[in-house]
CSV table of C-alpha atoms and ligand atoms in Angstrom, one decimal:
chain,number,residue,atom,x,y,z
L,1,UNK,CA,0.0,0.0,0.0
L,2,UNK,CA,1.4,3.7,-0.5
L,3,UNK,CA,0.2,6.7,0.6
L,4,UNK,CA,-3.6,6.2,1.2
L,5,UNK,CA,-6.5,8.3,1.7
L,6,UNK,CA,-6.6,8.2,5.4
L,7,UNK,CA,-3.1,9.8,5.4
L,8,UNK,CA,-2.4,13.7,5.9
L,9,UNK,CA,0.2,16.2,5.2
L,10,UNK,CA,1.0,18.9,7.1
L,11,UNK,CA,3.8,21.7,5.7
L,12,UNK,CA,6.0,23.4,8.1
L,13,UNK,CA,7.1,26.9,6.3
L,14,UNK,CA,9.8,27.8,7.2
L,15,UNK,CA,11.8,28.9,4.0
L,16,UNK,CA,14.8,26.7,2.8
L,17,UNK,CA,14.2,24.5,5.7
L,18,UNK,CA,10.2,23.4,5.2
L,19,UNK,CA,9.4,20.2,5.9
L,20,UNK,CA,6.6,17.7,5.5
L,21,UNK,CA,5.3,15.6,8.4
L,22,UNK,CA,3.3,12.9,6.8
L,23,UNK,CA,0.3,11.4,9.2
L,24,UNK,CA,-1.5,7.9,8.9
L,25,UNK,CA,-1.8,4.4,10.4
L,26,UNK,CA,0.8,1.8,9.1
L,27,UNK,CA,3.0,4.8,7.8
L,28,UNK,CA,6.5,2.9,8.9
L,29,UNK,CA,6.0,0.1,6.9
L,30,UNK,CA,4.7,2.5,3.7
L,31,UNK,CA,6.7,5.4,4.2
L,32,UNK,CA,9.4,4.5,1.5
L,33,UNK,CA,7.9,6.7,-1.6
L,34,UNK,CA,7.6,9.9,0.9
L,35,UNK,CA,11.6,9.0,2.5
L,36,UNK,CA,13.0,8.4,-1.6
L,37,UNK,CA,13.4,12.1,-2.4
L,38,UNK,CA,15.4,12.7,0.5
L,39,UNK,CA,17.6,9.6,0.9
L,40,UNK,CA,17.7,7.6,-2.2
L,41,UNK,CA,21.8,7.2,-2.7
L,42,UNK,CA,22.3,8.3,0.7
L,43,UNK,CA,23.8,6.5,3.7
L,44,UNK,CA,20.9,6.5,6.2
L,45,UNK,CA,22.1,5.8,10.3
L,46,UNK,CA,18.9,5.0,12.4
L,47,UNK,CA,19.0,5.6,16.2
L,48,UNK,CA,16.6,4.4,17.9
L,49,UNK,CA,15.1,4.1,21.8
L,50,UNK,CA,16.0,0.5,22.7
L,51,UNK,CA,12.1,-0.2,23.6
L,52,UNK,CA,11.1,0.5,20.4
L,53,UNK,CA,13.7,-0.8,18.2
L,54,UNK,CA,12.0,-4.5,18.7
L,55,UNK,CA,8.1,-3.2,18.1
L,56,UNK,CA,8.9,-0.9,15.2
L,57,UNK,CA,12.0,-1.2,13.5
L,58,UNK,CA,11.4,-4.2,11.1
L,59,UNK,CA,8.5,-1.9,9.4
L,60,UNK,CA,11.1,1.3,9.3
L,61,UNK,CA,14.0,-0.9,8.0
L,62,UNK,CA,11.6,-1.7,5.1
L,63,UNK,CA,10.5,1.3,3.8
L,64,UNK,CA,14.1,2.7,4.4
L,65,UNK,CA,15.5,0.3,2.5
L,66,UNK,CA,12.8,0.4,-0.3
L,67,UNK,CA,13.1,3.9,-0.6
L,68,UNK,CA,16.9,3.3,-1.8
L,69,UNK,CA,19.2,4.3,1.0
L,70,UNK,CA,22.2,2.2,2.7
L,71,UNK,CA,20.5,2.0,5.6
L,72,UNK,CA,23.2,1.2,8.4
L,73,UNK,CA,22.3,-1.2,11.5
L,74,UNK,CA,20.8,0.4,14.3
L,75,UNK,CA,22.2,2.2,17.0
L,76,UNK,CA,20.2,1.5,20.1
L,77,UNK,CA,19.6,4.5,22.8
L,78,UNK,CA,18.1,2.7,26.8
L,79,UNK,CA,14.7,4.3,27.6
L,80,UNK,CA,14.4,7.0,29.4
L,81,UNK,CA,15.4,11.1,30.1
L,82,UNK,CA,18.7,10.0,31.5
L,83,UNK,CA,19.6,9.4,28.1
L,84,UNK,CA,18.9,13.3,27.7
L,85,UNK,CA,22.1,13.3,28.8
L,86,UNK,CA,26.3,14.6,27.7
L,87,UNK,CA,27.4,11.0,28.3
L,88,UNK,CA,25.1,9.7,25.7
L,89,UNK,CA,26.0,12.1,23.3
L,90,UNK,CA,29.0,11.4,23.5
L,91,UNK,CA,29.4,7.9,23.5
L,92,UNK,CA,26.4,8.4,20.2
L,93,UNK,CA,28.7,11.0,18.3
L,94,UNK,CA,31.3,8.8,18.8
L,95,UNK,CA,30.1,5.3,17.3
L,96,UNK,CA,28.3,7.1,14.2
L,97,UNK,CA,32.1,9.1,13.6
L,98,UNK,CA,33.5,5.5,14.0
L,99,UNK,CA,31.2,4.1,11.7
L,100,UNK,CA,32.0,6.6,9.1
L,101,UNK,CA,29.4,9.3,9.2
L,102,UNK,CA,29.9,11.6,6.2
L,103,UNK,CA,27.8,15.1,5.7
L,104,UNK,CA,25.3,13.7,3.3
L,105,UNK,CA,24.5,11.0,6.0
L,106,UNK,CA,21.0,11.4,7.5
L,107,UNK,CA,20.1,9.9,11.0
L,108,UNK,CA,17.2,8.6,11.8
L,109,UNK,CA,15.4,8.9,15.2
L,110,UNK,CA,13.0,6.4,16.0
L,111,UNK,CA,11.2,6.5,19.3
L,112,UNK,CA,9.5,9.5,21.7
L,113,UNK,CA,11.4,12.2,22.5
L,114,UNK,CA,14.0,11.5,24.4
L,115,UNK,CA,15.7,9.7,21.1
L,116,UNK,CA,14.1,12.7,19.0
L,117,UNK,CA,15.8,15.4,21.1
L,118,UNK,CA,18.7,13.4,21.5
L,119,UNK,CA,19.1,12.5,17.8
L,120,UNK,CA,18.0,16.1,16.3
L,121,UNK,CA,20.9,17.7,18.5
L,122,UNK,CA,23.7,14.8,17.8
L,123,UNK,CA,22.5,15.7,13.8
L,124,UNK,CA,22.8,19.4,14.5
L,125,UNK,CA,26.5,19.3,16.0
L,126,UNK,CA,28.1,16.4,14.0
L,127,UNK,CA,29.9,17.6,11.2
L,128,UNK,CA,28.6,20.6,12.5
L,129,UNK,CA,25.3,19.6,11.5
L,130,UNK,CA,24.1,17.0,8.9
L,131,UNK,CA,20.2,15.6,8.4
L,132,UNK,CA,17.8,14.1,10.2
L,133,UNK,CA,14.3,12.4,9.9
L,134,UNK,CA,12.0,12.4,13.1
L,135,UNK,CA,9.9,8.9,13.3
L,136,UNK,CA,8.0,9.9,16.3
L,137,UNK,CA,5.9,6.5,18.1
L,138,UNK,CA,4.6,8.5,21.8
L,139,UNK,CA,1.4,10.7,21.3
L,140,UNK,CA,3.9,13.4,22.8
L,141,UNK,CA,6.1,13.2,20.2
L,142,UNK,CA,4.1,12.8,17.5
L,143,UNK,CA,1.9,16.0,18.3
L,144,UNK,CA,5.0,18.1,20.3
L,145,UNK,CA,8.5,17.4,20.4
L,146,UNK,CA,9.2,15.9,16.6
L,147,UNK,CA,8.1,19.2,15.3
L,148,UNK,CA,9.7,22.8,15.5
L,149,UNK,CA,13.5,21.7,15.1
L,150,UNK,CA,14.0,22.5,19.1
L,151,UNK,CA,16.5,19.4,20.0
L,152,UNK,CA,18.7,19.2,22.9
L,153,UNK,CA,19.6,17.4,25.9
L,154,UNK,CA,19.7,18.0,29.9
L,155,UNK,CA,22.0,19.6,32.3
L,156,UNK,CA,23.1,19.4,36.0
L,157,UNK,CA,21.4,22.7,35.9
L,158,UNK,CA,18.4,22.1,34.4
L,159,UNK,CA,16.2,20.1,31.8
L,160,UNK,CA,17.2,21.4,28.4
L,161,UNK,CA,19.6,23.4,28.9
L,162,UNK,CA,21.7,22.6,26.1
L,163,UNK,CA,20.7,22.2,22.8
L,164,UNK,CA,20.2,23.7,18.9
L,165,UNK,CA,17.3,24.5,16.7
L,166,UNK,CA,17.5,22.4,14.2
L,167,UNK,CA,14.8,21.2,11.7
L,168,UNK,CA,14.4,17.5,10.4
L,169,UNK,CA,13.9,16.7,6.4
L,170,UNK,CA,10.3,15.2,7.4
L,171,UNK,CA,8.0,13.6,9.8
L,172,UNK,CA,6.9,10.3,9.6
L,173,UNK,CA,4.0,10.0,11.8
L,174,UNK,CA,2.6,6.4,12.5
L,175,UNK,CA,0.1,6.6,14.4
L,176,UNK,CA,-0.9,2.9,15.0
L,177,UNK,CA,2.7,3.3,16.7
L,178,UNK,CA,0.5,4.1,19.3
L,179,UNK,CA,-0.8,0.8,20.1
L,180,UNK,CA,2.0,-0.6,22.0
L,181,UNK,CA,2.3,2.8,24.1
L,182,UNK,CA,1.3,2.1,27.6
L,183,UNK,CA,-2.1,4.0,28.4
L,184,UNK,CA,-0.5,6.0,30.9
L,185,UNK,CA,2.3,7.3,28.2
L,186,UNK,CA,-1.2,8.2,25.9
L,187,UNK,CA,-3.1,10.2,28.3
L,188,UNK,CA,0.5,12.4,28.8
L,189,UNK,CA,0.6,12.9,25.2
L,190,UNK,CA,-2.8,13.5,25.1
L,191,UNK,CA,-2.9,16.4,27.7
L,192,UNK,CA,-1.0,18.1,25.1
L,193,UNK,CA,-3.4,17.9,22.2
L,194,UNK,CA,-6.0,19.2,24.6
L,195,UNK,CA,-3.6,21.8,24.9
L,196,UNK,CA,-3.6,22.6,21.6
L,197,UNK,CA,-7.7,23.1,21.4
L,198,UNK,CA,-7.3,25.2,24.8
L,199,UNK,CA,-4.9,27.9,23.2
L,200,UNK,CA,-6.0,28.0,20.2
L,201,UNK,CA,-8.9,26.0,18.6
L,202,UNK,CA,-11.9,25.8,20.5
L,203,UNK,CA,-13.6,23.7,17.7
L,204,UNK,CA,-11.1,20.9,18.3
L,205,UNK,CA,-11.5,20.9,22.4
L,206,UNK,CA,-15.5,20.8,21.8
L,207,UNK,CA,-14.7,17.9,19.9
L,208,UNK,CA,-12.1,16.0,22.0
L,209,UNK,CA,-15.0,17.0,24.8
L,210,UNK,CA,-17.5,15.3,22.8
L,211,UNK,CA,-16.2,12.1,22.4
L,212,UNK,CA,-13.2,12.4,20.5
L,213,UNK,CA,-11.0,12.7,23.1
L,214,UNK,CA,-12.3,9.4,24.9
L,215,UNK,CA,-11.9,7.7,21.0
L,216,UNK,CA,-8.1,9.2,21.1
L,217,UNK,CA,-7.7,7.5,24.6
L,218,UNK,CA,-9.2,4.1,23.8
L,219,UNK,CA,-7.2,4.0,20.1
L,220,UNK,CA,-9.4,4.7,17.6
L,221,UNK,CA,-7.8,5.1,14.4
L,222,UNK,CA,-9.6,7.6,12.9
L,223,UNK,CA,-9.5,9.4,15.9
L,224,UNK,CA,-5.8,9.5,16.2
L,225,UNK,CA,-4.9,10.4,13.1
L,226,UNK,CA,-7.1,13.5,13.3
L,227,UNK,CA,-6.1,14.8,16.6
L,228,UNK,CA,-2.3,14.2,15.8
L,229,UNK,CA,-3.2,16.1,12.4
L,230,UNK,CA,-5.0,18.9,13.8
L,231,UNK,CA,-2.3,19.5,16.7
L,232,UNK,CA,0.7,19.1,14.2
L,233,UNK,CA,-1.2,21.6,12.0
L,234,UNK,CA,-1.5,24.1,14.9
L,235,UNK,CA,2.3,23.4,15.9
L,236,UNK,CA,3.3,23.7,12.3
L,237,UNK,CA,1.5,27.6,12.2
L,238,UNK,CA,2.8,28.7,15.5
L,239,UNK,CA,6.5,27.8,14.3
L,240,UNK,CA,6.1,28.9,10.7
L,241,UNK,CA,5.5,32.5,12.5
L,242,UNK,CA,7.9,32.2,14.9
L,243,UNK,CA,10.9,29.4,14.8
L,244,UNK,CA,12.9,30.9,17.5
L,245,UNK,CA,10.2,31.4,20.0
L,246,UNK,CA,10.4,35.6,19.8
L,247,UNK,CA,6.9,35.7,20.3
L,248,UNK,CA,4.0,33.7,19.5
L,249,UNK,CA,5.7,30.4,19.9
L,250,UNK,CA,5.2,31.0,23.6
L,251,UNK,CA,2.1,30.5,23.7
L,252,UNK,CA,3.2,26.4,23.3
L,253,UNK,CA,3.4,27.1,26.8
L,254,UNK,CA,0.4,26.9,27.9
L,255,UNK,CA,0.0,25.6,31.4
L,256,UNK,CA,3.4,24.8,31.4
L,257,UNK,CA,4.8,28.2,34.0
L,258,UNK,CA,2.7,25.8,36.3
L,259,UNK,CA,3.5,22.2,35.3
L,260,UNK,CA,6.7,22.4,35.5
L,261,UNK,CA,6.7,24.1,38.8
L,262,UNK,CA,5.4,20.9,39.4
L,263,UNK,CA,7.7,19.0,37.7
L,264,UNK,CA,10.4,20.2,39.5
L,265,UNK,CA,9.0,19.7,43.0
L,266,UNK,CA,7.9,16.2,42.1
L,267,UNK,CA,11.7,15.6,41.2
L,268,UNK,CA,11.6,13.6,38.1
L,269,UNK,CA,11.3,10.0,39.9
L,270,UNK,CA,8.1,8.9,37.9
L,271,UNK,CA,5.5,10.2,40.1
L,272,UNK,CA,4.4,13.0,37.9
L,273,UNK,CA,4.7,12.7,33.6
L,274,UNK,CA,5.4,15.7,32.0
L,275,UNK,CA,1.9,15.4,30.2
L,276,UNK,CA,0.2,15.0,33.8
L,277,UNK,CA,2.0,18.4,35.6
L,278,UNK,CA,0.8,20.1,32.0
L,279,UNK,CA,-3.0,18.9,32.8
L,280,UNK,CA,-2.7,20.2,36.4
L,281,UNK,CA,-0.9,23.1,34.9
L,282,UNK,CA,-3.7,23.8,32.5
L,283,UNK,CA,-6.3,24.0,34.8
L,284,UNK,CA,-4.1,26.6,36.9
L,285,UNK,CA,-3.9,28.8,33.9
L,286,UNK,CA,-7.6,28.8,33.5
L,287,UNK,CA,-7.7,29.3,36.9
L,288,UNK,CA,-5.4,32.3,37.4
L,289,UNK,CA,-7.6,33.8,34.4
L,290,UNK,CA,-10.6,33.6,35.3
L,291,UNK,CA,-9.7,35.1,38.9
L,292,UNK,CA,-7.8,38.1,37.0
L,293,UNK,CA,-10.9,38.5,35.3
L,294,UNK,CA,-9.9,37.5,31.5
L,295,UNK,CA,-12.3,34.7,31.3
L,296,UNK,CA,-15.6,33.8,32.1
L,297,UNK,CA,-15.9,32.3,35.4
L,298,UNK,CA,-16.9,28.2,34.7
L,299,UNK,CA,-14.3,27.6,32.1
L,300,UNK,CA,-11.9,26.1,34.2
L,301,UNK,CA,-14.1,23.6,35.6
L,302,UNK,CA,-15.4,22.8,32.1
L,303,UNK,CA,-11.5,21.7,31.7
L,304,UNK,CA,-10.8,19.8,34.8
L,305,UNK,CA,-14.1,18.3,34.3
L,306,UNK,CA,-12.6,16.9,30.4
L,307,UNK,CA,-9.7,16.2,31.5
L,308,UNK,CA,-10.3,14.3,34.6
L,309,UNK,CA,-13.3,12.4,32.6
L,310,UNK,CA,-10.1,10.9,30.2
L,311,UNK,CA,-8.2,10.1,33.1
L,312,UNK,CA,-6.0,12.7,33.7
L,313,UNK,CA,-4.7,14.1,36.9
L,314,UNK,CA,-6.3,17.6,37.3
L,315,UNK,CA,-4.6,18.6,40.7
L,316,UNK,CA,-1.6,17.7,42.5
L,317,UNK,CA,-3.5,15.6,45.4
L,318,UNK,CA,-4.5,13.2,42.5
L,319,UNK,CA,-0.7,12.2,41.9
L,320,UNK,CA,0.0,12.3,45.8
L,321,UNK,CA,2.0,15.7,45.9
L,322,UNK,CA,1.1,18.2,47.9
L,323,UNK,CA,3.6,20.9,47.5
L,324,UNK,CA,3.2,24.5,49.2
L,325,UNK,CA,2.6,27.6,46.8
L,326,UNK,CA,5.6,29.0,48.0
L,327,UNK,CA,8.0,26.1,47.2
L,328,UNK,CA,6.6,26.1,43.5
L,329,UNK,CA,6.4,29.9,43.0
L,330,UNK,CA,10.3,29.1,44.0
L,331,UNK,CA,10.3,26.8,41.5
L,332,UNK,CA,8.9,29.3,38.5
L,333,UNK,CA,11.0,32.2,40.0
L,334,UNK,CA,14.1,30.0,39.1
L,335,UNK,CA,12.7,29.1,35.4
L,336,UNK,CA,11.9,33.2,35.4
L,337,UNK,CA,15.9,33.1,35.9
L,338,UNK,CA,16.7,31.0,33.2
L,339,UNK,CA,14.3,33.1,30.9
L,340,UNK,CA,16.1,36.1,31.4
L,341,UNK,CA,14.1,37.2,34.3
L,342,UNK,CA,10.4,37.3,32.8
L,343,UNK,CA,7.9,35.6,34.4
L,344,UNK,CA,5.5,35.1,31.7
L,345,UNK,CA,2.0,33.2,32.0
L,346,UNK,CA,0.3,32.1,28.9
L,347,UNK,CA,-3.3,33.2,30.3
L,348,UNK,CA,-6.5,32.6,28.3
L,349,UNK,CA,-9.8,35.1,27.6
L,350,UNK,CA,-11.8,31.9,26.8
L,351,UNK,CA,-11.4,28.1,25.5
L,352,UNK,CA,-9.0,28.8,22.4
L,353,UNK,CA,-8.0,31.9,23.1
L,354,UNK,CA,-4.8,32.0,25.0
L,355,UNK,CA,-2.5,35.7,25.0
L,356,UNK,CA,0.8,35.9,27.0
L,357,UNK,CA,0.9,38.1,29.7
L,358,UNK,CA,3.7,39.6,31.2
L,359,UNK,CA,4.1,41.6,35.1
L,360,UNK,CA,1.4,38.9,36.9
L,361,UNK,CA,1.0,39.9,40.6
L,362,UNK,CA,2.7,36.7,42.5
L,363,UNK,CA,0.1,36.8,45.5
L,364,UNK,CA,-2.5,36.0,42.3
L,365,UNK,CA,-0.5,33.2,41.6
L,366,UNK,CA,0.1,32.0,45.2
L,367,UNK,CA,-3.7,32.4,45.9
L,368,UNK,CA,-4.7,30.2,42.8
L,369,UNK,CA,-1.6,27.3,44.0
L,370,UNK,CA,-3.5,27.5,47.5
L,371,UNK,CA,-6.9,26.8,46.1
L,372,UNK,CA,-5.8,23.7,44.0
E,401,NAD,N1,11.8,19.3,21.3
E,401,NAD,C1,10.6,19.7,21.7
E,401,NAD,O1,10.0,20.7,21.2
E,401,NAD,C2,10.0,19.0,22.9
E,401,NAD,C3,8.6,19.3,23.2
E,401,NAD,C4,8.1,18.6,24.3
E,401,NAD,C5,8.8,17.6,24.9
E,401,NAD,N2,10.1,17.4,24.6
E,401,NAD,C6,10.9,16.4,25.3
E,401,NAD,O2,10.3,15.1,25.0
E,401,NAD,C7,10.7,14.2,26.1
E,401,NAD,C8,9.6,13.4,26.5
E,401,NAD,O3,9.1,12.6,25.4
E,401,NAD,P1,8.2,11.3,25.5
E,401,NAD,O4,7.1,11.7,26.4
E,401,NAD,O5,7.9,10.8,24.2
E,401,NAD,O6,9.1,10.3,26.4
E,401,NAD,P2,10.0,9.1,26.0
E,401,NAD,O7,10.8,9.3,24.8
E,401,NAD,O8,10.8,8.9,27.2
E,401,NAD,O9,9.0,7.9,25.8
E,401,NAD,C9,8.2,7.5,26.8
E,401,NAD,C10,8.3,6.0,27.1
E,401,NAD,O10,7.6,5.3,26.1
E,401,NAD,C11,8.4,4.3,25.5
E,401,NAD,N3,7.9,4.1,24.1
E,401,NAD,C12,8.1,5.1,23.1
E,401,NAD,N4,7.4,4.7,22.0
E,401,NAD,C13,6.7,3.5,22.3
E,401,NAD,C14,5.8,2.7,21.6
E,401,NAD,N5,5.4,3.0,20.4
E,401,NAD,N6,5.4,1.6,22.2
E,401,NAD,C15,5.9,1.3,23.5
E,401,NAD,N7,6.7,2.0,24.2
E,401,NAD,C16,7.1,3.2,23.6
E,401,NAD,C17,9.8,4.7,25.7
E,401,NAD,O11,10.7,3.6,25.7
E,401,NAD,C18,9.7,5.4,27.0
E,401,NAD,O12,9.8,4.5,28.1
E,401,NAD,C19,11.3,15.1,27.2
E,401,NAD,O13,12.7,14.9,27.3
E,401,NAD,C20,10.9,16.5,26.8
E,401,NAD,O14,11.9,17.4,27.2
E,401,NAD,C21,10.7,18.1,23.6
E,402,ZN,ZN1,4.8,20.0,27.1
């Protein structure tokens, strides 16, 4: 099968570096005449997260080597952030430099993204910066991270603190990747295609809220591929207009001053997915809006009620935590620091229409942390 009707195509602008990201179900195994422009005749390295490589590699090796690459054997990355990490760079640089890397090579990351990230900065710095395709197979990465060229890895200091923008060729979406995702790793995803409807598209949040969303959840097909679509769509716009996150590319943030407040006071042992902290975060946001007076009071509790009906965490008592506003206003004060010293919320005037606003009295912050 090639290219079907169920499949879509979303363009990133973005100049001499536009890409494609091609959605549908099956797409690894029937990717091959999208992949041939770009790497037929070329020497194709795939990286991929060491989970995945047994579920979805056979399909990828296919197409890759239908499309008329020299597709080189995998290099395998071990699940999880830690590989987000110098040590893995290094010891990754180093085996595709031994292998013979050359600057027409083109990696390819298979996986979520912590192999995206990892991958898109390893292509960005070797050879001081070769391509890459993004194979994305979590709902995070498929609808988030694979898209917008931001790769990087962590530091003592902080999560992503070191990194490049750096665009892929294409995105090859698969979404019946999905079905070997654990539930838990869907709903995190998923909190950030809600995301999506909540700052911008308040169509596609009626629909998630009328069904859709539980259809994303329990795997429908047809379901996936359109949220995926419509979020990679939004993504696409936002970065088109702003690939260096100047301006409007901030508003990606939604809910996210708060989750990863969160984040941070959870302490990254598993308690708390990102996805999870960016539900609880989202609700916040609505939450410090409404009581600034931007939005109509009842929208917040229209999202907890959505979000909590999939299966999300809406506050941090449902994850256990119970942290004290204080500690996570530390928290935000210290990514203010890292942001040059602006603490900016992404607030909303409504469902889908989120603004960033700048000079937000803390003790309206701390009153909303105290009340959730
Ligand atoms: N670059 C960006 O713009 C951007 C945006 C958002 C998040 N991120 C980064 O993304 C990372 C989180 O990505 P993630 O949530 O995909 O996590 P992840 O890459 O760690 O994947 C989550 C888990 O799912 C497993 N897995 C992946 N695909 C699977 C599949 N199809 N079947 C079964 N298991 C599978 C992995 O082994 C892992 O254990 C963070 O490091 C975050 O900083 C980057
Ligand atoms: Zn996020």
């Amino acid at each position: 099968v090639t290219a079907g009707a169920a499949d879509a195509r979303v363009r990133v602008e973005l100049g001499p570096r536009s890409y494609d990201i091609a959605i549908g179900p099956g797409l690894l195994g029937r990717c091959a005449p999208l992949l041939a422009p770009l790497l037929a005749g070329r020497r194709v390295v795939p990286v991929a997260d060491a989970a995945v490589l047994p579920l979805h590699w056979p399909a990828l090796r296919a197409s890759l080597e239908a499309s008329g690459a020299a597709v080189a054997e995998p290099v395998a990355v071990p699940p999880g952030e830690s590989s987000k990490d110098f040590a893995t760079l290094a010891q990754l640089l180093e085996t595709l430099l031994s292998r013979g890397l050359d600057r027409r090579s083109v990696l390819v990351a298979l996986g979520g993204g912590v192999v995206g990230d990892l991958v898109g900065f390893a292509a960005a710095v070797a050879l001081r910066g070769i391509g890459f395709v993004q194979a994305p197979t979590t709902l995070l990465a498929q609808v988030d991270s694979s898209v917008g060229g931001k790769t990087g890895i962590n530091a003592a200091a902080g999560k992503n603190l070191v990194g490049a923008f750096h665009q892929p060729l294409a995105v090859v979406v698969d979404t019946s990747a999905l079905d070997t995702l654990p539930e838990r790793e869907v709903l995190a995803g998923y909190a950030e295609v809600a995301k999506y409807g909540l700052l911008g598209d308040e169509a596609l949040f009626a629909w998630l809220e009328g069904g859709g969303g539980a259809a994303v959840v329990a795997g429908d097909p047809a379901a996936r591929a359109r949220a995926v679509e419509a979020s990679c769509r939004m993504k696409a716009d936002v970065v088109a207009r702003d690939e260096t996150e100047a301006g409007d590319r901030a508003l990606l943030n939604f809910g996210h001053t708060f989750g990863h407040a969160l984040e941070a006071h959870a302490g990254f042992d598993g308690r708390l997915l990102h996805g999870e902290a960016v539900a609880i975060g989202m609700v916040q946001a609505f939450r410090l809006s409404e009581r600034l007076g931007h939005c109509a009071a009842g929208a917040a509790d229209r999202v907890a009620a959505h979000l909590a009906a999939v299966g999300l965490p809406v506050r941090p008592s449902d994850r256990g935590l119970s942290p004290t506003p204080d500690e996570l206003l530390a928290h935000m004060a210290k990514d203010k620091k890292a942001d040059g010293g602006r603490l900016a919320f992404v607030l909303a005037r409504g469902i889908g229409r989120a603004f960033v606003a700048r000079g937000v009295d803390p003790a309206d912050v701390r009153a909303v942390l105290a009340a959730s």
